[in-house]
């Protein structure tokens, strides 16, 4: 992935990550993720455009504000991607959120239909942050922090339903009504991050997925982990939809919390907000910059027990 500059505006930082981050499911014969080389080309071609946008992001900000429910992570992510598709020009956007009807009933929607040098491509998008309960390869082991979804159900929906719209008569009719050819290719733009259990092998990953770059731990485990951290490091809470890009600053972030005061802050936070998993970025000073070194979820002590007891259907 292209080295990341310290962006001035968080929305541009997030757009950079939308374009440059790898898919969290590796491309293979039965996993139609967009290939890493494609993301490399996209990022390289967008560099100058992104730098200009960082100087004046008003158009991007207005685009996001105009999107319904843009404070929801998935819709915020989709708004960022749609801005690039509409304004950068590498691909020609044919349709975004094109609904498919069976009579009066909506049975789905094409996320994006684009025209590329390889023909028309149907792209389904998602951004997910899954915690490995045991750090096993089974897709059911990788769950959302709120225990409301899991990788297995998401992949089943994307692969067997969303990407198959153009194989249905209703899906083909929706394309014909817009004079859009049936797609030559169907691809997943599926990004985010996996979080492995504290002290698990750094290379653990779900089947066909990339390695888990993040960590999850309990409050007690955090106390042990913090002894290995730079004493000058700061912790910054990530609040949805601000989960996408890495935090890099050219000066000390005012919202940062030192390790010395972190546990007191967490106890107060959980007293006020309830004991739910929270995402944090660990920032350390490096060559005059503050760079994100680690992303983690801090979970309540009973989270693992609840996760193991969860029944998925």
PDB file of C-alpha atoms in Angstrom:
ATOM      1  CA  UNK A   1       0.000   0.000   0.000  1.00  0.00           C
ATOM      2  CA  UNK A   2       1.205   3.506  -0.814  1.00  0.00           C
ATOM      3  CA  UNK A   3       2.831   5.283   2.194  1.00  0.00           C
ATOM      4  CA  UNK A   4       0.304   7.644   3.719  1.00  0.00           C
ATOM      5  CA  UNK A   5       0.973  11.380   4.054  1.00  0.00           C
ATOM      6  CA  UNK A   6      -0.396  13.365   7.027  1.00  0.00           C
ATOM      7  CA  UNK A   7      -3.638  14.569   5.477  1.00  0.00           C
ATOM      8  CA  UNK A   8      -5.033  17.884   6.703  1.00  0.00           C
ATOM      9  CA  UNK A   9      -8.677  16.825   6.505  1.00  0.00           C
ATOM     10  CA  UNK A  10     -10.091  13.586   7.955  1.00  0.00           C
ATOM     11  CA  UNK A  11     -12.528  13.088   5.055  1.00  0.00           C
ATOM     12  CA  UNK A  12      -9.647  13.141   2.559  1.00  0.00           C
ATOM     13  CA  UNK A  13      -7.664  10.791   4.795  1.00  0.00           C
ATOM     14  CA  UNK A  14     -10.611   8.415   4.794  1.00  0.00           C
ATOM     15  CA  UNK A  15     -11.061   8.654   1.029  1.00  0.00           C
ATOM     16  CA  UNK A  16      -7.375   7.822   0.597  1.00  0.00           C
ATOM     17  CA  UNK A  17      -7.903   4.710   2.740  1.00  0.00           C
ATOM     18  CA  UNK A  18     -11.024   3.719   0.789  1.00  0.00           C
ATOM     19  CA  UNK A  19      -8.896   3.693  -2.361  1.00  0.00           C
ATOM     20  CA  UNK A  20      -5.561   2.377  -1.086  1.00  0.00           C
ATOM     21  CA  UNK A  21      -6.307  -0.207   1.606  1.00  0.00           C
ATOM     22  CA  UNK A  22      -6.220  -3.877   0.589  1.00  0.00           C
ATOM     23  CA  UNK A  23      -9.304  -6.021   0.397  1.00  0.00           C
ATOM     24  CA  UNK A  24      -9.780  -7.981   3.611  1.00  0.00           C
ATOM     25  CA  UNK A  25     -10.597 -11.076   1.516  1.00  0.00           C
ATOM     26  CA  UNK A  26      -7.838 -12.232  -0.809  1.00  0.00           C
ATOM     27  CA  UNK A  27      -8.583 -12.497  -4.509  1.00  0.00           C
ATOM     28  CA  UNK A  28      -8.816 -16.077  -5.780  1.00  0.00           C
ATOM     29  CA  UNK A  29     -10.765 -18.169  -8.247  1.00  0.00           C
ATOM     30  CA  UNK A  30     -13.787 -18.398  -5.943  1.00  0.00           C
ATOM     31  CA  UNK A  31     -13.297 -15.053  -4.170  1.00  0.00           C
ATOM     32  CA  UNK A  32     -13.927 -12.188  -6.630  1.00  0.00           C
ATOM     33  CA  UNK A  33     -12.219  -9.455  -4.620  1.00  0.00           C
ATOM     34  CA  UNK A  34     -10.669  -6.602  -6.562  1.00  0.00           C
ATOM     35  CA  UNK A  35      -6.998  -7.408  -7.078  1.00  0.00           C
ATOM     36  CA  UNK A  36      -4.277  -5.564  -5.072  1.00  0.00           C
ATOM     37  CA  UNK A  37      -2.652  -4.316  -8.301  1.00  0.00           C
ATOM     38  CA  UNK A  38      -5.897  -2.558  -9.222  1.00  0.00           C
ATOM     39  CA  UNK A  39      -5.954  -0.687  -5.920  1.00  0.00           C
ATOM     40  CA  UNK A  40      -2.294   0.263  -6.426  1.00  0.00           C
ATOM     41  CA  UNK A  41      -3.088   1.777  -9.836  1.00  0.00           C
ATOM     42  CA  UNK A  42      -6.171   3.558  -8.494  1.00  0.00           C
ATOM     43  CA  UNK A  43      -4.182   5.096  -5.636  1.00  0.00           C
ATOM     44  CA  UNK A  44      -1.285   6.145  -7.852  1.00  0.00           C
ATOM     45  CA  UNK A  45      -3.629   7.775 -10.365  1.00  0.00           C
ATOM     46  CA  UNK A  46      -5.521   9.610  -7.612  1.00  0.00           C
ATOM     47  CA  UNK A  47      -2.492  11.030  -5.751  1.00  0.00           C
ATOM     48  CA  UNK A  48      -2.441  14.512  -7.273  1.00  0.00           C
ATOM     49  CA  UNK A  49      -6.239  14.710  -7.217  1.00  0.00           C
ATOM     50  CA  UNK A  50      -6.279  13.813  -3.512  1.00  0.00           C
ATOM     51  CA  UNK A  51      -3.605  16.399  -2.699  1.00  0.00           C
ATOM     52  CA  UNK A  52      -5.661  19.083  -4.445  1.00  0.00           C
ATOM     53  CA  UNK A  53      -8.766  17.889  -2.641  1.00  0.00           C
ATOM     54  CA  UNK A  54      -6.971  18.142   0.694  1.00  0.00           C
ATOM     55  CA  UNK A  55      -6.377  21.833   0.004  1.00  0.00           C
ATOM     56  CA  UNK A  56     -10.084  22.411  -0.615  1.00  0.00           C
ATOM     57  CA  UNK A  57     -12.359  19.535   0.453  1.00  0.00           C
ATOM     58  CA  UNK A  58     -15.636  21.482   0.322  1.00  0.00           C
ATOM     59  CA  UNK A  59     -17.026  19.494  -2.608  1.00  0.00           C
ATOM     60  CA  UNK A  60     -16.289  16.194  -0.849  1.00  0.00           C
ATOM     61  CA  UNK A  61     -17.760  17.422   2.422  1.00  0.00           C
ATOM     62  CA  UNK A  62     -20.908  18.655   0.666  1.00  0.00           C
ATOM     63  CA  UNK A  63     -21.259  15.327  -1.163  1.00  0.00           C
ATOM     64  CA  UNK A  64     -21.129  13.415   2.130  1.00  0.00           C
ATOM     65  CA  UNK A  65     -23.553  15.759   3.868  1.00  0.00           C
ATOM     66  CA  UNK A  66     -26.026  15.320   1.016  1.00  0.00           C
ATOM     67  CA  UNK A  67     -26.060  11.535   1.407  1.00  0.00           C
ATOM     68  CA  UNK A  68     -28.887  10.182   3.605  1.00  0.00           C
ATOM     69  CA  UNK A  69     -27.765   8.716   6.950  1.00  0.00           C
ATOM     70  CA  UNK A  70     -24.122   9.496   6.200  1.00  0.00           C
ATOM     71  CA  UNK A  71     -23.267   9.122   9.898  1.00  0.00           C
ATOM     72  CA  UNK A  72     -23.672   5.359   9.500  1.00  0.00           C
ATOM     73  CA  UNK A  73     -20.312   3.745   8.787  1.00  0.00           C
ATOM     74  CA  UNK A  74     -21.303   1.732   5.722  1.00  0.00           C
ATOM     75  CA  UNK A  75     -23.142   4.629   4.085  1.00  0.00           C
ATOM     76  CA  UNK A  76     -20.313   7.049   4.883  1.00  0.00           C
ATOM     77  CA  UNK A  77     -17.873   4.637   3.251  1.00  0.00           C
ATOM     78  CA  UNK A  78     -20.100   4.299   0.200  1.00  0.00           C
ATOM     79  CA  UNK A  79     -20.417   8.101  -0.029  1.00  0.00           C
ATOM     80  CA  UNK A  80     -16.625   8.435  -0.126  1.00  0.00           C
ATOM     81  CA  UNK A  81     -16.321   5.819  -2.850  1.00  0.00           C
ATOM     82  CA  UNK A  82     -19.132   7.321  -4.914  1.00  0.00           C
ATOM     83  CA  UNK A  83     -17.421  10.733  -4.803  1.00  0.00           C
ATOM     84  CA  UNK A  84     -14.261   9.241  -6.302  1.00  0.00           C
ATOM     85  CA  UNK A  85     -16.258   7.424  -8.969  1.00  0.00           C
ATOM     86  CA  UNK A  86     -18.202  10.567  -9.899  1.00  0.00           C
ATOM     87  CA  UNK A  87     -15.367  13.093  -9.855  1.00  0.00           C
ATOM     88  CA  UNK A  88     -12.033  11.401 -10.506  1.00  0.00           C
ATOM     89  CA  UNK A  89     -12.890   9.863 -13.846  1.00  0.00           C
ATOM     90  CA  UNK A  90     -10.746   6.709 -13.886  1.00  0.00           C
ATOM     91  CA  UNK A  91     -13.913   4.664 -14.377  1.00  0.00           C
ATOM     92  CA  UNK A  92     -17.239   5.800 -15.839  1.00  0.00           C
ATOM     93  CA  UNK A  93     -20.028   5.465 -13.310  1.00  0.00           C
ATOM     94  CA  UNK A  94     -23.123   3.973 -14.948  1.00  0.00           C
ATOM     95  CA  UNK A  95     -25.289   3.565 -11.860  1.00  0.00           C
ATOM     96  CA  UNK A  96     -25.119   3.770  -8.080  1.00  0.00           C
ATOM     97  CA  UNK A  97     -27.636   1.994  -5.854  1.00  0.00           C
ATOM     98  CA  UNK A  98     -29.727   0.846  -8.804  1.00  0.00           C
ATOM     99  CA  UNK A  99     -32.774  -0.894  -7.290  1.00  0.00           C
ATOM    100  CA  UNK A 100     -34.046  -4.244  -8.537  1.00  0.00           C
ATOM    101  CA  UNK A 101     -37.760  -5.003  -8.283  1.00  0.00           C
ATOM    102  CA  UNK A 102     -39.797  -8.170  -8.483  1.00  0.00           C
ATOM    103  CA  UNK A 103     -43.174  -6.622  -9.164  1.00  0.00           C
ATOM    104  CA  UNK A 104     -43.569  -4.014  -6.436  1.00  0.00           C
ATOM    105  CA  UNK A 105     -41.137  -5.764  -4.099  1.00  0.00           C
ATOM    106  CA  UNK A 106     -37.516  -4.610  -3.878  1.00  0.00           C
ATOM    107  CA  UNK A 107     -35.235  -7.647  -3.962  1.00  0.00           C
ATOM    108  CA  UNK A 108     -31.902  -5.839  -3.960  1.00  0.00           C
ATOM    109  CA  UNK A 109     -29.817  -3.124  -5.549  1.00  0.00           C
ATOM    110  CA  UNK A 110     -26.612  -2.904  -7.543  1.00  0.00           C
ATOM    111  CA  UNK A 111     -24.133  -0.955  -5.395  1.00  0.00           C
ATOM    112  CA  UNK A 112     -22.092   0.286  -8.359  1.00  0.00           C
ATOM    113  CA  UNK A 113     -22.053  -0.392 -12.077  1.00  0.00           C
ATOM    114  CA  UNK A 114     -18.990   1.060 -13.786  1.00  0.00           C
ATOM    115  CA  UNK A 115     -17.436   0.968 -17.216  1.00  0.00           C
ATOM    116  CA  UNK A 116     -13.725   0.168 -17.232  1.00  0.00           C
ATOM    117  CA  UNK A 117     -11.194  -0.774 -19.881  1.00  0.00           C
ATOM    118  CA  UNK A 118     -12.270  -4.390 -19.221  1.00  0.00           C
ATOM    119  CA  UNK A 119     -15.966  -3.705 -19.789  1.00  0.00           C
ATOM    120  CA  UNK A 120     -18.911  -3.199 -17.461  1.00  0.00           C
ATOM    121  CA  UNK A 121     -18.235  -4.239 -13.860  1.00  0.00           C
ATOM    122  CA  UNK A 122     -20.760  -4.787 -11.072  1.00  0.00           C
ATOM    123  CA  UNK A 123     -19.135  -3.848  -7.742  1.00  0.00           C
ATOM    124  CA  UNK A 124     -20.553  -4.641  -4.325  1.00  0.00           C
ATOM    125  CA  UNK A 125     -19.023  -2.707  -1.445  1.00  0.00           C
ATOM    126  CA  UNK A 126     -18.702  -3.234   2.292  1.00  0.00           C
ATOM    127  CA  UNK A 127     -16.502  -2.060   5.145  1.00  0.00           C
ATOM    128  CA  UNK A 128     -16.363  -4.323   8.180  1.00  0.00           C
ATOM    129  CA  UNK A 129     -14.395  -4.646  11.408  1.00  0.00           C
ATOM    130  CA  UNK A 130     -14.477  -8.184  12.753  1.00  0.00           C
ATOM    131  CA  UNK A 131     -13.019  -9.613  15.952  1.00  0.00           C
ATOM    132  CA  UNK A 132     -11.707 -13.171  15.938  1.00  0.00           C
ATOM    133  CA  UNK A 133     -13.293 -14.883  18.942  1.00  0.00           C
ATOM    134  CA  UNK A 134     -10.616 -17.586  19.046  1.00  0.00           C
ATOM    135  CA  UNK A 135      -8.542 -16.462  16.090  1.00  0.00           C
ATOM    136  CA  UNK A 136      -9.597 -19.477  14.011  1.00  0.00           C
ATOM    137  CA  UNK A 137     -10.009 -19.664  10.239  1.00  0.00           C
ATOM    138  CA  UNK A 138     -13.739 -20.451  10.357  1.00  0.00           C
ATOM    139  CA  UNK A 139     -15.768 -17.471   9.097  1.00  0.00           C
ATOM    140  CA  UNK A 140     -18.222 -17.863  11.987  1.00  0.00           C
ATOM    141  CA  UNK A 141     -15.347 -17.117  14.390  1.00  0.00           C
ATOM    142  CA  UNK A 142     -15.042 -13.523  13.098  1.00  0.00           C
ATOM    143  CA  UNK A 143     -17.782 -11.363  14.548  1.00  0.00           C
ATOM    144  CA  UNK A 144     -18.779  -7.726  14.789  1.00  0.00           C
ATOM    145  CA  UNK A 145     -17.902  -6.004  18.087  1.00  0.00           C
ATOM    146  CA  UNK A 146     -21.595  -5.650  18.944  1.00  0.00           C
ATOM    147  CA  UNK A 147     -22.204  -9.355  18.161  1.00  0.00           C
ATOM    148  CA  UNK A 148     -24.825  -8.391  15.599  1.00  0.00           C
ATOM    149  CA  UNK A 149     -23.148  -9.902  12.536  1.00  0.00           C
ATOM    150  CA  UNK A 150     -20.354 -12.201  11.469  1.00  0.00           C
ATOM    151  CA  UNK A 151     -18.123 -12.741   8.453  1.00  0.00           C
ATOM    152  CA  UNK A 152     -19.854 -15.984   7.473  1.00  0.00           C
ATOM    153  CA  UNK A 153     -23.275 -14.390   7.072  1.00  0.00           C
ATOM    154  CA  UNK A 154     -21.846 -11.345   5.316  1.00  0.00           C
ATOM    155  CA  UNK A 155     -19.945 -13.434   2.786  1.00  0.00           C
ATOM    156  CA  UNK A 156     -22.966 -15.646   2.165  1.00  0.00           C
ATOM    157  CA  UNK A 157     -25.085 -12.573   1.401  1.00  0.00           C
ATOM    158  CA  UNK A 158     -22.500 -10.893  -0.812  1.00  0.00           C
ATOM    159  CA  UNK A 159     -21.477 -13.971  -2.796  1.00  0.00           C
ATOM    160  CA  UNK A 160     -24.805 -15.753  -3.203  1.00  0.00           C
ATOM    161  CA  UNK A 161     -27.243 -12.838  -3.371  1.00  0.00           C
ATOM    162  CA  UNK A 162     -25.765  -9.387  -3.993  1.00  0.00           C
ATOM    163  CA  UNK A 163     -23.235 -10.377  -6.656  1.00  0.00           C
ATOM    164  CA  UNK A 164     -25.787 -12.606  -8.392  1.00  0.00           C
ATOM    165  CA  UNK A 165     -28.336  -9.887  -9.205  1.00  0.00           C
ATOM    166  CA  UNK A 166     -27.391  -9.842 -12.883  1.00  0.00           C
ATOM    167  CA  UNK A 167     -28.124 -13.579 -13.059  1.00  0.00           C
ATOM    168  CA  UNK A 168     -31.802 -12.959 -12.270  1.00  0.00           C
ATOM    169  CA  UNK A 169     -34.506 -11.868 -14.695  1.00  0.00           C
ATOM    170  CA  UNK A 170     -35.412  -8.952 -12.419  1.00  0.00           C
ATOM    171  CA  UNK A 171     -31.777  -7.885 -12.259  1.00  0.00           C
ATOM    172  CA  UNK A 172     -31.428  -7.984 -16.038  1.00  0.00           C
ATOM    173  CA  UNK A 173     -34.646  -6.012 -16.444  1.00  0.00           C
ATOM    174  CA  UNK A 174     -33.326  -3.260 -14.152  1.00  0.00           C
ATOM    175  CA  UNK A 175     -30.222  -3.008 -16.338  1.00  0.00           C
ATOM    176  CA  UNK A 176     -32.214  -2.994 -19.573  1.00  0.00           C
ATOM    177  CA  UNK A 177     -34.427  -0.156 -18.336  1.00  0.00           C
ATOM    178  CA  UNK A 178     -31.288   1.967 -17.922  1.00  0.00           C
ATOM    179  CA  UNK A 179     -29.698   0.727 -21.167  1.00  0.00           C
ATOM    180  CA  UNK A 180     -26.822  -0.775 -19.193  1.00  0.00           C
ATOM    181  CA  UNK A 181     -25.263  -3.968 -20.606  1.00  0.00           C
ATOM    182  CA  UNK A 182     -25.065  -7.041 -18.419  1.00  0.00           C
ATOM    183  CA  UNK A 183     -21.791  -6.846 -16.472  1.00  0.00           C
ATOM    184  CA  UNK A 184     -18.724  -8.595 -17.848  1.00  0.00           C
ATOM    185  CA  UNK A 185     -17.278  -8.903 -14.334  1.00  0.00           C
ATOM    186  CA  UNK A 186     -18.578  -9.001 -10.756  1.00  0.00           C
ATOM    187  CA  UNK A 187     -16.266  -7.796  -7.997  1.00  0.00           C
ATOM    188  CA  UNK A 188     -16.143  -7.212  -4.236  1.00  0.00           C
ATOM    189  CA  UNK A 189     -14.773  -3.923  -2.876  1.00  0.00           C
ATOM    190  CA  UNK A 190     -14.623  -5.313   0.665  1.00  0.00           C
ATOM    191  CA  UNK A 191     -12.369  -3.538   3.139  1.00  0.00           C
ATOM    192  CA  UNK A 192     -11.977  -2.906   6.847  1.00  0.00           C
ATOM    193  CA  UNK A 193      -9.881  -4.738   9.432  1.00  0.00           C
ATOM    194  CA  UNK A 194      -9.676  -7.950  11.427  1.00  0.00           C
ATOM    195  CA  UNK A 195      -8.806  -7.885  15.123  1.00  0.00           C
ATOM    196  CA  UNK A 196      -7.083 -10.896  16.637  1.00  0.00           C
ATOM    197  CA  UNK A 197      -7.227 -11.872  20.318  1.00  0.00           C
ATOM    198  CA  UNK A 198      -4.469 -10.369  22.448  1.00  0.00           C
ATOM    199  CA  UNK A 199      -1.372 -12.628  22.349  1.00  0.00           C
ATOM    200  CA  UNK A 200      -2.710 -14.626  19.400  1.00  0.00           C
ATOM    201  CA  UNK A 201      -0.373 -15.395  16.512  1.00  0.00           C
ATOM    202  CA  UNK A 202      -0.029 -12.174  14.453  1.00  0.00           C
ATOM    203  CA  UNK A 203      -0.669 -14.171  11.282  1.00  0.00           C
ATOM    204  CA  UNK A 204      -4.105 -15.499  12.257  1.00  0.00           C
ATOM    205  CA  UNK A 205      -6.800 -14.758   9.720  1.00  0.00           C
ATOM    206  CA  UNK A 206     -10.122 -16.084   8.487  1.00  0.00           C
ATOM    207  CA  UNK A 207     -10.115 -18.493   5.572  1.00  0.00           C
ATOM    208  CA  UNK A 208      -9.240 -16.553   2.387  1.00  0.00           C
ATOM    209  CA  UNK A 209      -8.767 -13.397   4.467  1.00  0.00           C
ATOM    210  CA  UNK A 210      -5.745 -11.212   5.145  1.00  0.00           C
ATOM    211  CA  UNK A 211      -3.879 -11.248   8.468  1.00  0.00           C
ATOM    212  CA  UNK A 212      -5.563  -9.580  11.434  1.00  0.00           C
ATOM    213  CA  UNK A 213      -3.775  -6.241  11.834  1.00  0.00           C
ATOM    214  CA  UNK A 214      -5.793  -5.149  14.874  1.00  0.00           C
ATOM    215  CA  UNK A 215      -5.989  -6.467  18.424  1.00  0.00           C
ATOM    216  CA  UNK A 216      -8.848  -6.924  20.844  1.00  0.00           C
ATOM    217  CA  UNK A 217      -8.412  -7.234  24.594  1.00  0.00           C
ATOM    218  CA  UNK A 218     -10.131  -6.839  27.937  1.00  0.00           C
ATOM    219  CA  UNK A 219      -9.388  -4.087  30.422  1.00  0.00           C
ATOM    220  CA  UNK A 220      -7.157  -6.433  32.440  1.00  0.00           C
ATOM    221  CA  UNK A 221      -5.212  -7.450  29.321  1.00  0.00           C
ATOM    222  CA  UNK A 222      -4.789  -3.797  28.346  1.00  0.00           C
ATOM    223  CA  UNK A 223      -2.949  -3.099  31.610  1.00  0.00           C
ATOM    224  CA  UNK A 224      -0.387  -5.732  30.604  1.00  0.00           C
ATOM    225  CA  UNK A 225      -0.230  -4.589  26.982  1.00  0.00           C
ATOM    226  CA  UNK A 226       0.368  -0.958  27.976  1.00  0.00           C
ATOM    227  CA  UNK A 227       3.679  -1.842  29.641  1.00  0.00           C
ATOM    228  CA  UNK A 228       5.072  -2.588  26.159  1.00  0.00           C
ATOM    229  CA  UNK A 229       3.964   0.765  24.742  1.00  0.00           C
ATOM    230  CA  UNK A 230       6.030   3.937  24.322  1.00  0.00           C
ATOM    231  CA  UNK A 231       5.399   5.959  27.515  1.00  0.00           C
ATOM    232  CA  UNK A 232       4.801   9.044  25.371  1.00  0.00           C
ATOM    233  CA  UNK A 233       2.120   7.276  23.332  1.00  0.00           C
ATOM    234  CA  UNK A 234      -1.433   8.577  23.173  1.00  0.00           C
ATOM    235  CA  UNK A 235      -4.761   6.793  22.825  1.00  0.00           C
ATOM    236  CA  UNK A 236      -7.507   8.267  20.660  1.00  0.00           C
ATOM    237  CA  UNK A 237     -11.096   7.017  20.719  1.00  0.00           C
ATOM    238  CA  UNK A 238     -12.576   6.205  17.310  1.00  0.00           C
ATOM    239  CA  UNK A 239     -16.263   7.092  17.064  1.00  0.00           C
ATOM    240  CA  UNK A 240     -18.330   5.919  14.087  1.00  0.00           C
ATOM    241  CA  UNK A 241     -18.164   6.727  11.256  1.00  0.00           C
ATOM    242  CA  UNK A 242     -14.569   7.761  12.010  1.00  0.00           C
ATOM    243  CA  UNK A 243     -13.241   4.211  11.824  1.00  0.00           C
ATOM    244  CA  UNK A 244     -11.818   4.186   8.316  1.00  0.00           C
ATOM    245  CA  UNK A 245      -8.416   5.872   8.021  1.00  0.00           C
ATOM    246  CA  UNK A 246      -5.298   5.768  10.155  1.00  0.00           C
ATOM    247  CA  UNK A 247      -4.716   8.773  12.378  1.00  0.00           C
ATOM    248  CA  UNK A 248      -1.505  10.625  11.528  1.00  0.00           C
ATOM    249  CA  UNK A 249      -0.844  14.158  12.785  1.00  0.00           C
ATOM    250  CA  UNK A 250       1.911  16.708  12.351  1.00  0.00           C
ATOM    251  CA  UNK A 251       1.422  17.873  15.953  1.00  0.00           C
ATOM    252  CA  UNK A 252       0.306  16.325  19.235  1.00  0.00           C
ATOM    253  CA  UNK A 253      -3.426  15.540  19.024  1.00  0.00           C
ATOM    254  CA  UNK A 254      -5.364  17.358  21.723  1.00  0.00           C
ATOM    255  CA  UNK A 255      -7.885  14.528  22.100  1.00  0.00           C
ATOM    256  CA  UNK A 256      -5.164  11.995  22.915  1.00  0.00           C
ATOM    257  CA  UNK A 257      -5.170  10.234  26.296  1.00  0.00           C
ATOM    258  CA  UNK A 258      -1.953   9.087  27.939  1.00  0.00           C
ATOM    259  CA  UNK A 259      -1.513   5.511  29.139  1.00  0.00           C
ATOM    260  CA  UNK A 260      -1.305   6.847  32.701  1.00  0.00           C
ATOM    261  CA  UNK A 261      -4.881   8.144  32.546  1.00  0.00           C
ATOM    262  CA  UNK A 262      -6.345   5.644  30.089  1.00  0.00           C
ATOM    263  CA  UNK A 263      -7.969   3.184  32.495  1.00  0.00           C
ATOM    264  CA  UNK A 264      -9.596   5.970  34.506  1.00  0.00           C
ATOM    265  CA  UNK A 265     -10.972   7.376  31.267  1.00  0.00           C
ATOM    266  CA  UNK A 266     -12.308   3.984  30.187  1.00  0.00           C
ATOM    267  CA  UNK A 267     -14.069   3.418  33.502  1.00  0.00           C
ATOM    268  CA  UNK A 268     -15.713   6.830  33.253  1.00  0.00           C
ATOM    269  CA  UNK A 269     -16.568   6.239  29.587  1.00  0.00           C
ATOM    270  CA  UNK A 270     -18.210   2.894  30.320  1.00  0.00           C
ATOM    271  CA  UNK A 271     -20.085   4.341  33.311  1.00  0.00           C
ATOM    272  CA  UNK A 272     -21.542   7.024  31.041  1.00  0.00           C
ATOM    273  CA  UNK A 273     -21.989   5.094  27.790  1.00  0.00           C
ATOM    274  CA  UNK A 274     -22.452   1.525  28.971  1.00  0.00           C
ATOM    275  CA  UNK A 275     -19.964  -1.310  28.732  1.00  0.00           C
ATOM    276  CA  UNK A 276     -19.713  -1.828  25.006  1.00  0.00           C
ATOM    277  CA  UNK A 277     -16.602  -2.521  22.886  1.00  0.00           C
ATOM    278  CA  UNK A 278     -14.767   0.640  21.865  1.00  0.00           C
ATOM    279  CA  UNK A 279     -12.204   1.153  19.114  1.00  0.00           C
ATOM    280  CA  UNK A 280      -8.947   2.992  19.858  1.00  0.00           C
ATOM    281  CA  UNK A 281      -5.926   4.141  17.884  1.00  0.00           C
ATOM    282  CA  UNK A 282      -2.499   4.056  19.516  1.00  0.00           C
ATOM    283  CA  UNK A 283      -0.361   6.984  18.341  1.00  0.00           C
ATOM    284  CA  UNK A 284       3.369   7.350  18.930  1.00  0.00           C
ATOM    285  CA  UNK A 285       5.704  10.240  18.085  1.00  0.00           C
ATOM    286  CA  UNK A 286       7.979   9.509  15.117  1.00  0.00           C
ATOM    287  CA  UNK A 287      10.230  11.930  13.212  1.00  0.00           C
ATOM    288  CA  UNK A 288       8.196  14.954  14.220  1.00  0.00           C
ATOM    289  CA  UNK A 289       4.849  13.304  13.444  1.00  0.00           C
ATOM    290  CA  UNK A 290       2.280  11.432  15.497  1.00  0.00           C
ATOM    291  CA  UNK A 291       1.599   8.163  13.708  1.00  0.00           C
ATOM    292  CA  UNK A 292      -0.947   5.456  14.359  1.00  0.00           C
ATOM    293  CA  UNK A 293       0.923   2.309  15.330  1.00  0.00           C
ATOM    294  CA  UNK A 294      -1.905   0.019  16.381  1.00  0.00           C
ATOM    295  CA  UNK A 295      -5.685  -0.247  16.213  1.00  0.00           C
ATOM    296  CA  UNK A 296      -7.486  -2.123  18.958  1.00  0.00           C
ATOM    297  CA  UNK A 297     -10.855  -2.870  20.467  1.00  0.00           C
ATOM    298  CA  UNK A 298     -11.216  -2.745  24.223  1.00  0.00           C
ATOM    299  CA  UNK A 299     -14.039  -5.073  25.253  1.00  0.00           C
ATOM    300  CA  UNK A 300     -15.862  -5.706  28.550  1.00  0.00           C
ATOM    301  CA  UNK A 301     -14.693  -8.676  30.582  1.00  0.00           C
ATOM    302  CA  UNK A 302     -17.801 -10.702  29.677  1.00  0.00           C
ATOM    303  CA  UNK A 303     -17.546 -10.070  25.923  1.00  0.00           C
ATOM    304  CA  UNK A 304     -15.709 -13.319  25.125  1.00  0.00           C
ATOM    305  CA  UNK A 305     -18.256 -15.412  27.013  1.00  0.00           C
ATOM    306  CA  UNK A 306     -21.111 -13.714  25.152  1.00  0.00           C
ATOM    307  CA  UNK A 307     -19.327 -14.100  21.825  1.00  0.00           C
ATOM    308  CA  UNK A 308     -18.741 -17.813  22.372  1.00  0.00           C
ATOM    309  CA  UNK A 309     -22.383 -18.340  23.334  1.00  0.00           C
ATOM    310  CA  UNK A 310     -23.705 -16.530  20.256  1.00  0.00           C
ATOM    311  CA  UNK A 311     -25.682 -18.715  17.861  1.00  0.00           C
ATOM    312  CA  UNK A 312     -25.619 -17.647  14.207  1.00  0.00           C
ATOM    313  CA  UNK A 313     -28.294 -18.691  11.756  1.00  0.00           C
TER     314      UNK A 313
END
